[in-house]
Every structure is written in C-alpha cells, then in structure tokens.
PDB file of C-alpha atoms in Angstrom:
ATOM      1  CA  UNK A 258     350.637-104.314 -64.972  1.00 43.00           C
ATOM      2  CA  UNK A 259     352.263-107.510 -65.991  1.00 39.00           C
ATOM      3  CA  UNK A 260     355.784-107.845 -64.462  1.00 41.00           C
ATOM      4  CA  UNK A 261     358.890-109.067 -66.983  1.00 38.00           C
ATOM      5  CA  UNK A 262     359.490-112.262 -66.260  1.00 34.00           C
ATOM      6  CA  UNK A 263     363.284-112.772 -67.062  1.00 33.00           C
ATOM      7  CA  UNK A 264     364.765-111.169 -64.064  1.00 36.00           C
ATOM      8  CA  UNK A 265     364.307-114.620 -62.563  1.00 34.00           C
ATOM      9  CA  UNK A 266     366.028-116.251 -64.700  1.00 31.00           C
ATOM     10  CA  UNK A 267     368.995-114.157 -64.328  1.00 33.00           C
ATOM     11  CA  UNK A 268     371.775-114.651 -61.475  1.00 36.00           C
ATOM     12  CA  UNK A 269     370.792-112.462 -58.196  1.00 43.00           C
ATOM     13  CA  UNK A 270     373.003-109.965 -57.009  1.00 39.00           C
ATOM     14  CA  UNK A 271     375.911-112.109 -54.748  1.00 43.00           C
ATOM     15  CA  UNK A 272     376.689-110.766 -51.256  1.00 48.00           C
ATOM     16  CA  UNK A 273     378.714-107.643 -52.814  1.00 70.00           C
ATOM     17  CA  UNK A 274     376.947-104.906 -51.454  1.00 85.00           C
ATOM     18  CA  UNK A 275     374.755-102.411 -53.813  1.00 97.00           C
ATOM     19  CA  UNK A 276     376.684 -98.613 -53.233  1.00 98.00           C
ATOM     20  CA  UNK A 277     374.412 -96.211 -53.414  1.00 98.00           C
ATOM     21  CA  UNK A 278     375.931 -92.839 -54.027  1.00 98.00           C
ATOM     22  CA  UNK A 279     373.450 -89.844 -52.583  1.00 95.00           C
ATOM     23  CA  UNK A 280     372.003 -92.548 -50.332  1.00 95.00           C
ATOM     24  CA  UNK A 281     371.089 -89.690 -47.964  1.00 93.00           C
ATOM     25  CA  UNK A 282     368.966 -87.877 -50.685  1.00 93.00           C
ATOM     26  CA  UNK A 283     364.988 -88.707 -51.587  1.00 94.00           C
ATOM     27  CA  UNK A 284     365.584 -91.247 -54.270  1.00 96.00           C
ATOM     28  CA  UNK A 285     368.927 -92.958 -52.864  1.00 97.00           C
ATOM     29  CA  UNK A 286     366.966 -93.395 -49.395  1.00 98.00           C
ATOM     30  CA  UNK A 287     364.049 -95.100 -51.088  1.00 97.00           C
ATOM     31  CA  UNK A 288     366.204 -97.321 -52.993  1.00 98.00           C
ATOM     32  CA  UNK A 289     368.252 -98.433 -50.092  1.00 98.00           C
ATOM     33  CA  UNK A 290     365.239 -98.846 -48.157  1.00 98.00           C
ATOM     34  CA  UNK A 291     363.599-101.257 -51.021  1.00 98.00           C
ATOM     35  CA  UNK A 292     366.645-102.844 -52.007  1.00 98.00           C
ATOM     36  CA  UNK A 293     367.906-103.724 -48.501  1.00 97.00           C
ATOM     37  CA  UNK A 294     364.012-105.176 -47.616  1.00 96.00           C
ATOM     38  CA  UNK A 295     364.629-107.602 -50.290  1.00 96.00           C
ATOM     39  CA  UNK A 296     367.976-108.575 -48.605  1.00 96.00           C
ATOM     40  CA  UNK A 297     370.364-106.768 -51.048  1.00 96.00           C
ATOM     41  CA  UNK A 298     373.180-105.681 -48.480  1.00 97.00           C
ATOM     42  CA  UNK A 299     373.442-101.626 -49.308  1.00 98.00           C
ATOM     43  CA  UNK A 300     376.692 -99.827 -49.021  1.00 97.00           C
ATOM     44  CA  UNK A 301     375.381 -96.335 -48.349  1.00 97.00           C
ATOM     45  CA  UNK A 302     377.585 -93.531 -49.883  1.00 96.00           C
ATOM     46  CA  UNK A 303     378.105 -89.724 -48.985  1.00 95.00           C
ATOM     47  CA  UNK A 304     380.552 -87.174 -49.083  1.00 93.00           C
ATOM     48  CA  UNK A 305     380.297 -87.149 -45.657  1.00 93.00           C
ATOM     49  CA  UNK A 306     381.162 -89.838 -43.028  1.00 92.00           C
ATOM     50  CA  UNK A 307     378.864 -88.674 -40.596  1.00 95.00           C
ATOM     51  CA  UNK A 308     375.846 -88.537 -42.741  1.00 96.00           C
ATOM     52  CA  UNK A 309     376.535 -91.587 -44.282  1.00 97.00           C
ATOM     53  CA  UNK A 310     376.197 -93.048 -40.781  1.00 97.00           C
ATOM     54  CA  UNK A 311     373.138 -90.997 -39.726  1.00 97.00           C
ATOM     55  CA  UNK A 312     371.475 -92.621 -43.213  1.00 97.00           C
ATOM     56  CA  UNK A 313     372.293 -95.958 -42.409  1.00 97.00           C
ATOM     57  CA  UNK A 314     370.982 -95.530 -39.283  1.00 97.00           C
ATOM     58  CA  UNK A 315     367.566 -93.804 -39.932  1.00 97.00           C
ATOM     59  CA  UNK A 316     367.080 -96.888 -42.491  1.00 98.00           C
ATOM     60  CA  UNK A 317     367.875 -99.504 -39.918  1.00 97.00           C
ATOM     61  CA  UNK A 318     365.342 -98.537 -38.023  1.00 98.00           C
ATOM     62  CA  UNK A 319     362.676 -98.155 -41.046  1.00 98.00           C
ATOM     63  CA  UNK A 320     364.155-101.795 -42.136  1.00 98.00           C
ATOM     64  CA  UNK A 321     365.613-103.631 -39.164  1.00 98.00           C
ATOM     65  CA  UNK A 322     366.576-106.720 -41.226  1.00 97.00           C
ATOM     66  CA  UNK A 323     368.303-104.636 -43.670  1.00 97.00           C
ATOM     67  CA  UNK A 324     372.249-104.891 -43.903  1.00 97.00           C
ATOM     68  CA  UNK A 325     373.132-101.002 -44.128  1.00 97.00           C
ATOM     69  CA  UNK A 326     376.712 -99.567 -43.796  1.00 97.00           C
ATOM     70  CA  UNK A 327     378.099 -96.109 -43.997  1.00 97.00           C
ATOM     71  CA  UNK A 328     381.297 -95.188 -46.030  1.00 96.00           C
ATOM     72  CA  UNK A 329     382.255 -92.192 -47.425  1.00 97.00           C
ATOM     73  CA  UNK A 330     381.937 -92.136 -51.220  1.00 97.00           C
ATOM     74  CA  UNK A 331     384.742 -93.862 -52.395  1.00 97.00           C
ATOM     75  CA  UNK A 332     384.491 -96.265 -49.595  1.00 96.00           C
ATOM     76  CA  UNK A 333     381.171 -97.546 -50.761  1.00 97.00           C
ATOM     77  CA  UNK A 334     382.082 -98.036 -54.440  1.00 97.00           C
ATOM     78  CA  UNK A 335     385.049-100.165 -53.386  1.00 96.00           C
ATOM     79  CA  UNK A 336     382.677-102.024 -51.049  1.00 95.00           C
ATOM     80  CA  UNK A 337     380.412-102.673 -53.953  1.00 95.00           C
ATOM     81  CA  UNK A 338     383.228-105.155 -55.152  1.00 93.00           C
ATOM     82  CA  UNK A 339     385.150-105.015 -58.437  1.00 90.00           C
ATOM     83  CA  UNK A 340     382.533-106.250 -60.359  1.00 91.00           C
ATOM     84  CA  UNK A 341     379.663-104.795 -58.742  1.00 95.00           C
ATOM     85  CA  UNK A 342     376.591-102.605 -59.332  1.00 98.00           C
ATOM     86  CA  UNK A 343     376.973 -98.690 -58.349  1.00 98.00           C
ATOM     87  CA  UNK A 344     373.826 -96.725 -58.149  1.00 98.00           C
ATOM     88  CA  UNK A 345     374.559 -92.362 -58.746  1.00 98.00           C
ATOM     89  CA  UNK A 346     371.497 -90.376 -57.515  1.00 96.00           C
ATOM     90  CA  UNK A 347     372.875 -87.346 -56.625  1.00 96.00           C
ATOM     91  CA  UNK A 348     371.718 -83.615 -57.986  1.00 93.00           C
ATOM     92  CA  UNK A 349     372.808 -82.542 -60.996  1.00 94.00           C
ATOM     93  CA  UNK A 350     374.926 -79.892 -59.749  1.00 93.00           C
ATOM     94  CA  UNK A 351     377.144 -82.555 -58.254  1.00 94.00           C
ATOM     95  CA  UNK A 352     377.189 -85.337 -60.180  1.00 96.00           C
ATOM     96  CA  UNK A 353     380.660 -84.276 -62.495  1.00 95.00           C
ATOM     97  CA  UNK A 354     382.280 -83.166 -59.174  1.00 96.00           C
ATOM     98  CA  UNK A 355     381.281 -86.631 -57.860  1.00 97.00           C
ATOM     99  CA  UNK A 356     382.296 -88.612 -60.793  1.00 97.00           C
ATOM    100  CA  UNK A 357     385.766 -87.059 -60.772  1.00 96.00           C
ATOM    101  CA  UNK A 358     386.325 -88.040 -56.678  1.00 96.00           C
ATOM    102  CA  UNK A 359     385.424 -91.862 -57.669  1.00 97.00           C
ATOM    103  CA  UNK A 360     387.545 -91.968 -60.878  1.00 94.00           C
ATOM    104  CA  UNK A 361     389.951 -93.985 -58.424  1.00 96.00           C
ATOM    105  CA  UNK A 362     387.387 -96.361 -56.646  1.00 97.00           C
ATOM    106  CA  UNK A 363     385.417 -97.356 -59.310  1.00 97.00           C
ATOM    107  CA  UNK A 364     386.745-100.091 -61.491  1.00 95.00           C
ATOM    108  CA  UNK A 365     386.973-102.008 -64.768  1.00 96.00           C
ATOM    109  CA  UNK A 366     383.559-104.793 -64.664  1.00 95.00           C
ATOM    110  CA  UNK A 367     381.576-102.521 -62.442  1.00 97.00           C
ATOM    111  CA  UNK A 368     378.045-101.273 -63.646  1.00 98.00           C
ATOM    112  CA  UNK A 369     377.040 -97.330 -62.962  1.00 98.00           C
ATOM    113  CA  UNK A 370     373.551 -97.092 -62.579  1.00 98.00           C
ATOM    114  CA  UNK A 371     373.227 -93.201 -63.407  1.00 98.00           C
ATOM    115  CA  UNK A 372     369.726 -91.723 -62.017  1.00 97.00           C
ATOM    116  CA  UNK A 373     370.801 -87.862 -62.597  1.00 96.00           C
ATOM    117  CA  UNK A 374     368.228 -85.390 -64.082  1.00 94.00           C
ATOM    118  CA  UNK A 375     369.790 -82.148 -65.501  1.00 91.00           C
ATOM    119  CA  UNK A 376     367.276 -80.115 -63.958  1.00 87.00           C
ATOM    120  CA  UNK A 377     366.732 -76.303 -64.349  1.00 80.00           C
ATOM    121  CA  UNK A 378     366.888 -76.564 -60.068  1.00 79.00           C
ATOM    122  CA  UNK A 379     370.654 -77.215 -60.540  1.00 78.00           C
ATOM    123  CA  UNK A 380     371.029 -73.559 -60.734  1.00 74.00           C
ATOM    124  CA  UNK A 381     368.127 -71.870 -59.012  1.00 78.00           C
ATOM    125  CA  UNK A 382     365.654 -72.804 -61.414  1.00 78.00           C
ATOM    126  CA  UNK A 383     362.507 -74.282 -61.998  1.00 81.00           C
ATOM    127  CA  UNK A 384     362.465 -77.953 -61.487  1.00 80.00           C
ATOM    128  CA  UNK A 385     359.950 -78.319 -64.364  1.00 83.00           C
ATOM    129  CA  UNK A 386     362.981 -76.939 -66.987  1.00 86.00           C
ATOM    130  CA  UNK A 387     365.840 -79.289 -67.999  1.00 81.00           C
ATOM    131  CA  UNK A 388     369.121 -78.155 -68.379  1.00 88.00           C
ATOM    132  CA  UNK A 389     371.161 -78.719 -71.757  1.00 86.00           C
ATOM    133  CA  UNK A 390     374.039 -81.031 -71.429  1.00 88.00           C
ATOM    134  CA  UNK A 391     376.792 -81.234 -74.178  1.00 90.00           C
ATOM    135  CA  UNK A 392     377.218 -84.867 -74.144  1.00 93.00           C
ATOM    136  CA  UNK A 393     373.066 -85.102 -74.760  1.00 91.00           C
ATOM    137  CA  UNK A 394     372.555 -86.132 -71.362  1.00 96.00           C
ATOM    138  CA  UNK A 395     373.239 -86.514 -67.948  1.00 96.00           C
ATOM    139  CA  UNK A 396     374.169 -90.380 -68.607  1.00 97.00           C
ATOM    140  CA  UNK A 397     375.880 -89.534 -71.457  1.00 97.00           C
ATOM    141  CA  UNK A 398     378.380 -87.248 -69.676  1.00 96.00           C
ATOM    142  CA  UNK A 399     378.750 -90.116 -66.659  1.00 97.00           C
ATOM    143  CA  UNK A 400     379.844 -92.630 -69.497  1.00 97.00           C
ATOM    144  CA  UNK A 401     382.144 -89.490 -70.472  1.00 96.00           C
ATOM    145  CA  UNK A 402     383.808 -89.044 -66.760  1.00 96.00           C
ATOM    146  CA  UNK A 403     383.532 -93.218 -66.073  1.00 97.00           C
ATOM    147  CA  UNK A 404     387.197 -95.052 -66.363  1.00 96.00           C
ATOM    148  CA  UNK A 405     387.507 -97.312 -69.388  1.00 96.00           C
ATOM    149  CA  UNK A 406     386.338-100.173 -68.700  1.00 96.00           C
ATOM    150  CA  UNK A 407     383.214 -99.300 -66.296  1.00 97.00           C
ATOM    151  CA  UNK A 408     379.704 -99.873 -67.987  1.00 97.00           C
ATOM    152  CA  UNK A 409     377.232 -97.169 -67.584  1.00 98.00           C
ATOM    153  CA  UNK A 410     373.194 -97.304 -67.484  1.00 98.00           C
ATOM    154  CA  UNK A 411     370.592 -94.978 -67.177  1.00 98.00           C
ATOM    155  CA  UNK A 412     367.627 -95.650 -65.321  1.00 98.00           C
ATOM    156  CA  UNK A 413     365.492 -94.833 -62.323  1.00 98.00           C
ATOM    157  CA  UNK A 414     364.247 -91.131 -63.165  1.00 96.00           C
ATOM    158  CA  UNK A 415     360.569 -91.697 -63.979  1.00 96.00           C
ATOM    159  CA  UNK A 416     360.311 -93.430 -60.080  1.00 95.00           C
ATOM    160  CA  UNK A 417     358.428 -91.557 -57.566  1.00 92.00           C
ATOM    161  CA  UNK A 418     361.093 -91.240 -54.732  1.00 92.00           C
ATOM    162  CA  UNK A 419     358.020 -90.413 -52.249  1.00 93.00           C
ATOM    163  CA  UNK A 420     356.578 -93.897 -53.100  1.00 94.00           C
ATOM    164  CA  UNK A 421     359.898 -95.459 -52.684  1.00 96.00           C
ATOM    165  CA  UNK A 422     359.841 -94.013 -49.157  1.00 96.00           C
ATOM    166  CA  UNK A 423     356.612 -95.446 -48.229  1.00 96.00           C
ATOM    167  CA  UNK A 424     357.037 -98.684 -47.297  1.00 97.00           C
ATOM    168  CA  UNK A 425     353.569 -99.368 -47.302  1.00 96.00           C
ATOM    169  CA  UNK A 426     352.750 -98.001 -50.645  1.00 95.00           C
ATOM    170  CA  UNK A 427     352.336-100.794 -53.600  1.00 95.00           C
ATOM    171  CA  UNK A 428     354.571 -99.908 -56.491  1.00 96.00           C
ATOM    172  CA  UNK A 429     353.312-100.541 -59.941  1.00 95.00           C
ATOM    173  CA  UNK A 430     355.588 -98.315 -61.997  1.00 94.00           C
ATOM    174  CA  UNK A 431     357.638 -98.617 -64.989  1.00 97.00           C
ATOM    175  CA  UNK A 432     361.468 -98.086 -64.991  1.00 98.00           C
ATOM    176  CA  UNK A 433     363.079 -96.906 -68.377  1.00 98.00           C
ATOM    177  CA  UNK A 434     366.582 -98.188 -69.098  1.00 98.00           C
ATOM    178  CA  UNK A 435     368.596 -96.843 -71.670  1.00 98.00           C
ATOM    179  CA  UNK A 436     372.653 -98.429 -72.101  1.00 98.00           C
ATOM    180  CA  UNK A 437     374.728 -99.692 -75.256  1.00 98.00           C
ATOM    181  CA  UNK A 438     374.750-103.002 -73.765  1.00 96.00           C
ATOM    182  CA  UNK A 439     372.233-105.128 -74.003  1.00 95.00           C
ATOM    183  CA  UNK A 440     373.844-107.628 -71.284  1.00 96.00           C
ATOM    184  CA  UNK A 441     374.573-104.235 -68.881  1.00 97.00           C
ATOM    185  CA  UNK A 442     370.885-102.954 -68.825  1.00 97.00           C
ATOM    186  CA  UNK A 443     369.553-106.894 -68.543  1.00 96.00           C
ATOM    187  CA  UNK A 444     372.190-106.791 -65.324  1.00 96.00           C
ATOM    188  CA  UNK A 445     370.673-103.513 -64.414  1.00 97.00           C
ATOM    189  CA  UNK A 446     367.258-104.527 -64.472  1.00 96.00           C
ATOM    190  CA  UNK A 447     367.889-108.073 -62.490  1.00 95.00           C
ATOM    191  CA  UNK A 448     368.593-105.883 -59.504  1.00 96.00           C
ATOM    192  CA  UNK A 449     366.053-103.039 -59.680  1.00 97.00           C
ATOM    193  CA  UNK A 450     363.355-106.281 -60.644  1.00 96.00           C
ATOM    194  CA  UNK A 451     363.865-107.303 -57.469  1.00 96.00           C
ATOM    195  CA  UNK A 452     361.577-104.580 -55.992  1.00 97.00           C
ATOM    196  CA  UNK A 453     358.195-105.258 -55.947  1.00 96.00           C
ATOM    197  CA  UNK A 454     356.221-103.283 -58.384  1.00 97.00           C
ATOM    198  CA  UNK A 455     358.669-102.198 -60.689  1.00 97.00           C
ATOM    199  CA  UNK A 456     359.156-103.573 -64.075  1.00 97.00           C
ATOM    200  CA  UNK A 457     361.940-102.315 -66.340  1.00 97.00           C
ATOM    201  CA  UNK A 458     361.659-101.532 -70.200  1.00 98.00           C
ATOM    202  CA  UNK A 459     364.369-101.385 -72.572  1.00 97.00           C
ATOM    203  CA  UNK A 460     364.549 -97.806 -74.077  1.00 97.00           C
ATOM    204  CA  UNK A 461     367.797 -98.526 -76.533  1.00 97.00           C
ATOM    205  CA  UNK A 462     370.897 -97.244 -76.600  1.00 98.00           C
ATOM    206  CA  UNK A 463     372.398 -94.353 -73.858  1.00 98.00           C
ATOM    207  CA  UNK A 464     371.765 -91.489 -76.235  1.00 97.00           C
ATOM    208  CA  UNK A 465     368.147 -92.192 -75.422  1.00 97.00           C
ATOM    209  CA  UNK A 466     368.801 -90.717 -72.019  1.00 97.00           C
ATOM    210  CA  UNK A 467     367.978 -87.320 -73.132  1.00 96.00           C
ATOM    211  CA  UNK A 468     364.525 -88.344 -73.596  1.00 96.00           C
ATOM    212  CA  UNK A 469     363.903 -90.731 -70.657  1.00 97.00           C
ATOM    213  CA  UNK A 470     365.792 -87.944 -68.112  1.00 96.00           C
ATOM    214  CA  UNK A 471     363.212 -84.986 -69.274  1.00 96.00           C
ATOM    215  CA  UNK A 472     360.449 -87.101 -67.977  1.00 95.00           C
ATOM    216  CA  UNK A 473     361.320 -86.196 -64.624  1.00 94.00           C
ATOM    217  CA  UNK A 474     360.659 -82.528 -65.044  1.00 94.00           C
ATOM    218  CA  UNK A 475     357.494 -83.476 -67.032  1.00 94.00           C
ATOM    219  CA  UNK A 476     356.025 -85.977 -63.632  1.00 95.00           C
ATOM    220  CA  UNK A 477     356.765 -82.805 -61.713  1.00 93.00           C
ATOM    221  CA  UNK A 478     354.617 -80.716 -63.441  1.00 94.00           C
ATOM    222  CA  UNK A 479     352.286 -83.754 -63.310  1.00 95.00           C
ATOM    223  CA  UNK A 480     352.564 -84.108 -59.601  1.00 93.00           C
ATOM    224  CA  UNK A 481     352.420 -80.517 -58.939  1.00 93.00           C
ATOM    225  CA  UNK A 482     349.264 -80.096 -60.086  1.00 94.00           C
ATOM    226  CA  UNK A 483     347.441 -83.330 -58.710  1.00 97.00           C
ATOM    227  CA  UNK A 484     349.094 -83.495 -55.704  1.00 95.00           C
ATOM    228  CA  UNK A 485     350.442 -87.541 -56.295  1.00 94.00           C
ATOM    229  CA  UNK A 486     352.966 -89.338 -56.930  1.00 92.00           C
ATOM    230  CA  UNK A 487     352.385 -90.639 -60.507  1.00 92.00           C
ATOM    231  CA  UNK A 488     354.738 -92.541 -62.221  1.00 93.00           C
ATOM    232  CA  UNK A 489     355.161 -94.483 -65.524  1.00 95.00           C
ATOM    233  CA  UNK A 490     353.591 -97.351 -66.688  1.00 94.00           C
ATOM    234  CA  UNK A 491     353.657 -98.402 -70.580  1.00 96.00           C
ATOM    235  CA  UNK A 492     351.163-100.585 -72.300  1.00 96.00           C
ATOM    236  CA  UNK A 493     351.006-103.060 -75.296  1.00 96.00           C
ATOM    237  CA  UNK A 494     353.977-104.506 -73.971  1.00 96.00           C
ATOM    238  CA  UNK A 495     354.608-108.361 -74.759  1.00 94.00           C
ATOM    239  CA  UNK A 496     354.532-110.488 -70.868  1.00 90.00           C
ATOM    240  CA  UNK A 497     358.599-111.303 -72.232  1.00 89.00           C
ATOM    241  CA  UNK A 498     360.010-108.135 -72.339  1.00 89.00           C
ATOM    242  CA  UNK A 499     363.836-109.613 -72.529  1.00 77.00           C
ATOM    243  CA  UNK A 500     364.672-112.358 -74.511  1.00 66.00           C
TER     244      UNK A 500
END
C-alpha cells in the first residue's frame, strides 16, 4: 500500500510530549508503544496515579529508548503543552465522565485526537452493536464537551490494537480521519504518519464519525470469525493524498 507522502513535509511533533488518555487500555498501550519507538516523548494518562506508573513502566521495558511518564489525567494533558496533540482512547462508558475532569487542563490550540467507539459493550452488550449517540457520534459529542477553542479529530478506530502491541508485526493499515479542519486532521495525521505502516485518509468533515466509528464493531465481527487482526486498507487512492 502506497504511503501519503506529505507527512514529511509537515513540521514533526516538537519535544511536547503526546498525552495519551487510557494509555493503560489495548489501543492507548499500542500507541504509546509505536509512538514512543519513533522518539515521540508520551505523557501516559490515567485516572489513576499508580497505574499510570505501572503503564509507563511495562512500556519501558517493551521500548527501552522510549521517553514514558506517568501523570494522572489532567497531569498528562497539561504536559502535552498548550498547543499540543491529546490522544482519548478510553471506553465509551467513560469518555463524557473523562471529558468533563479535563475541561480545566485542556486548552485553547490543543488538538483532541478522539478514538472512542460507542459500542453496544458500554452497557453489557455485544461489542458487534453500536450504541446511538445524540450528537451523531462519539467525536461529535467530544467536540460538544471540548472548551472553545480546542480542535477535535476523529481517528484511530479501524486500527487493530493487537497489531499495535506487537512490535514485531508490520503494519499496513489505513487510518480514517474525519475533522472540520482541514489544517487539524493534516496535524493529526503528521503524528500518527509517523508510525510505520499506517497511512491516513481524509474522510471529511466530523459528522462523518458516525460512519468511520461503526467500523469498529463491523472488524470485530470480522476478526471474530477469522481469528486476525484485519484492518483497513482503501484502494484507488492517488500516491498525494494531501495537497
């Protein structure tokens, strides 16, 4: 799969570090793990202190190069820097209750990368089965609960977290990215770019969300049944995907 070829182009993340909020769950872990392997310092977030720590420590020793540090939620959006990338993977269960406890930390110029999937799981059900949202969609209700001032992206929910895990696995996945700005999602993708094997597509505007979340459930059922790890990969694309 050809890889986009802007990303490169584009300024790298500084030495702000990346928070990752639900670091200590499957996808947050993987992401940190990636991330901080391509020498993106990761500010690992949970509600928790003492998991936090525990996280950062169990990927130190799957990435000894990384640059990991614990913080409590709030802690690591603040140490993401006032103008820095926030990544929410947390269930969606806890997501609002999340967004409400970092209405403080999180600022005007910072970028919410929102990864929730309103699944059916949130309350006892079936993973396979999404849950309706009011807003349209899990992103949709972040933007909702986000200060003024705080862009918000959606992204990340068609990635096998398993393969993120496994170091040794080769990605070659596509990651849909839905936002209303055009210069938020390019700033989104510059960072996600950097790991190897993932290529992000522009899916429009956030309202798009609904559809791009409901994949999820669909790859379970797809996973379920042939025991993998499949993920997304479009084709007919153009080799410039951003231009």
């Amino acid at each position: 799969m050809p890889r986009s070829l802007y990303s490169a182009a584009l300024t790298e993340p500084g030495t702000d570090q990346v928070a990752i909020i639900g670091a200590s769950g499957a996808l947050g872990f993987g992401l940190a793990l990636r991330l901080a392997r391509t020498g993106v310092p990761v500010a690992i977030g949970s509600r928790d202190g003492g998991r936090a720590a525990e996280t950062a420590e169990r990927a130190r020793e799957l990435v000894p190069d990384g640059s990991f540090t614990a913080h409590e939620n709030a802690s690591a959006v603040r140490a993401a820097g006032v103008t820095g990338i926030v990544i929410l993977s947390v269930p969606f269960r806890n997501q609002s209750e999340t967004l409400a406890e970092l209405k403080d930390a999180l600022s005007p110029g910072q970028l919410l990368i929102d990864a929730t999937v309103p699944l059916a799981a949130a309350v006892s059900g079936k993973a396979t089965r999404m849950l309706g949202v009011w807003q349209g969609s899990a992103a949709q209700q972040a933007l909702e609960m986000a200060p003024e001032g705080v862009a918000v992206v959606s992204a990340l929910h068609t990635v096998s977290a398993a393969s993120l895990r496994d170091l040794d696995e080769q990605l070659d996945q596509d990651v849909l990215v839905c936002g209303d700005s055009r210069a938020e999602k390019r700033r989104a993708a510059s960072l996600i770019e950097r790991i190897e094997g993932l290529r992000c597509v522009d899916c429009g505007k956030l309202e798009m969300a609904r559809t791009t979340e409901s994949l999820t459930a669909l790859l379970i059922a797809v996973n379920a049944r042939y025991k993998t790890h499949a993920g997304i990969s479009l084709t007919g694309l153009p080799e410039q995907l951003w231009q």
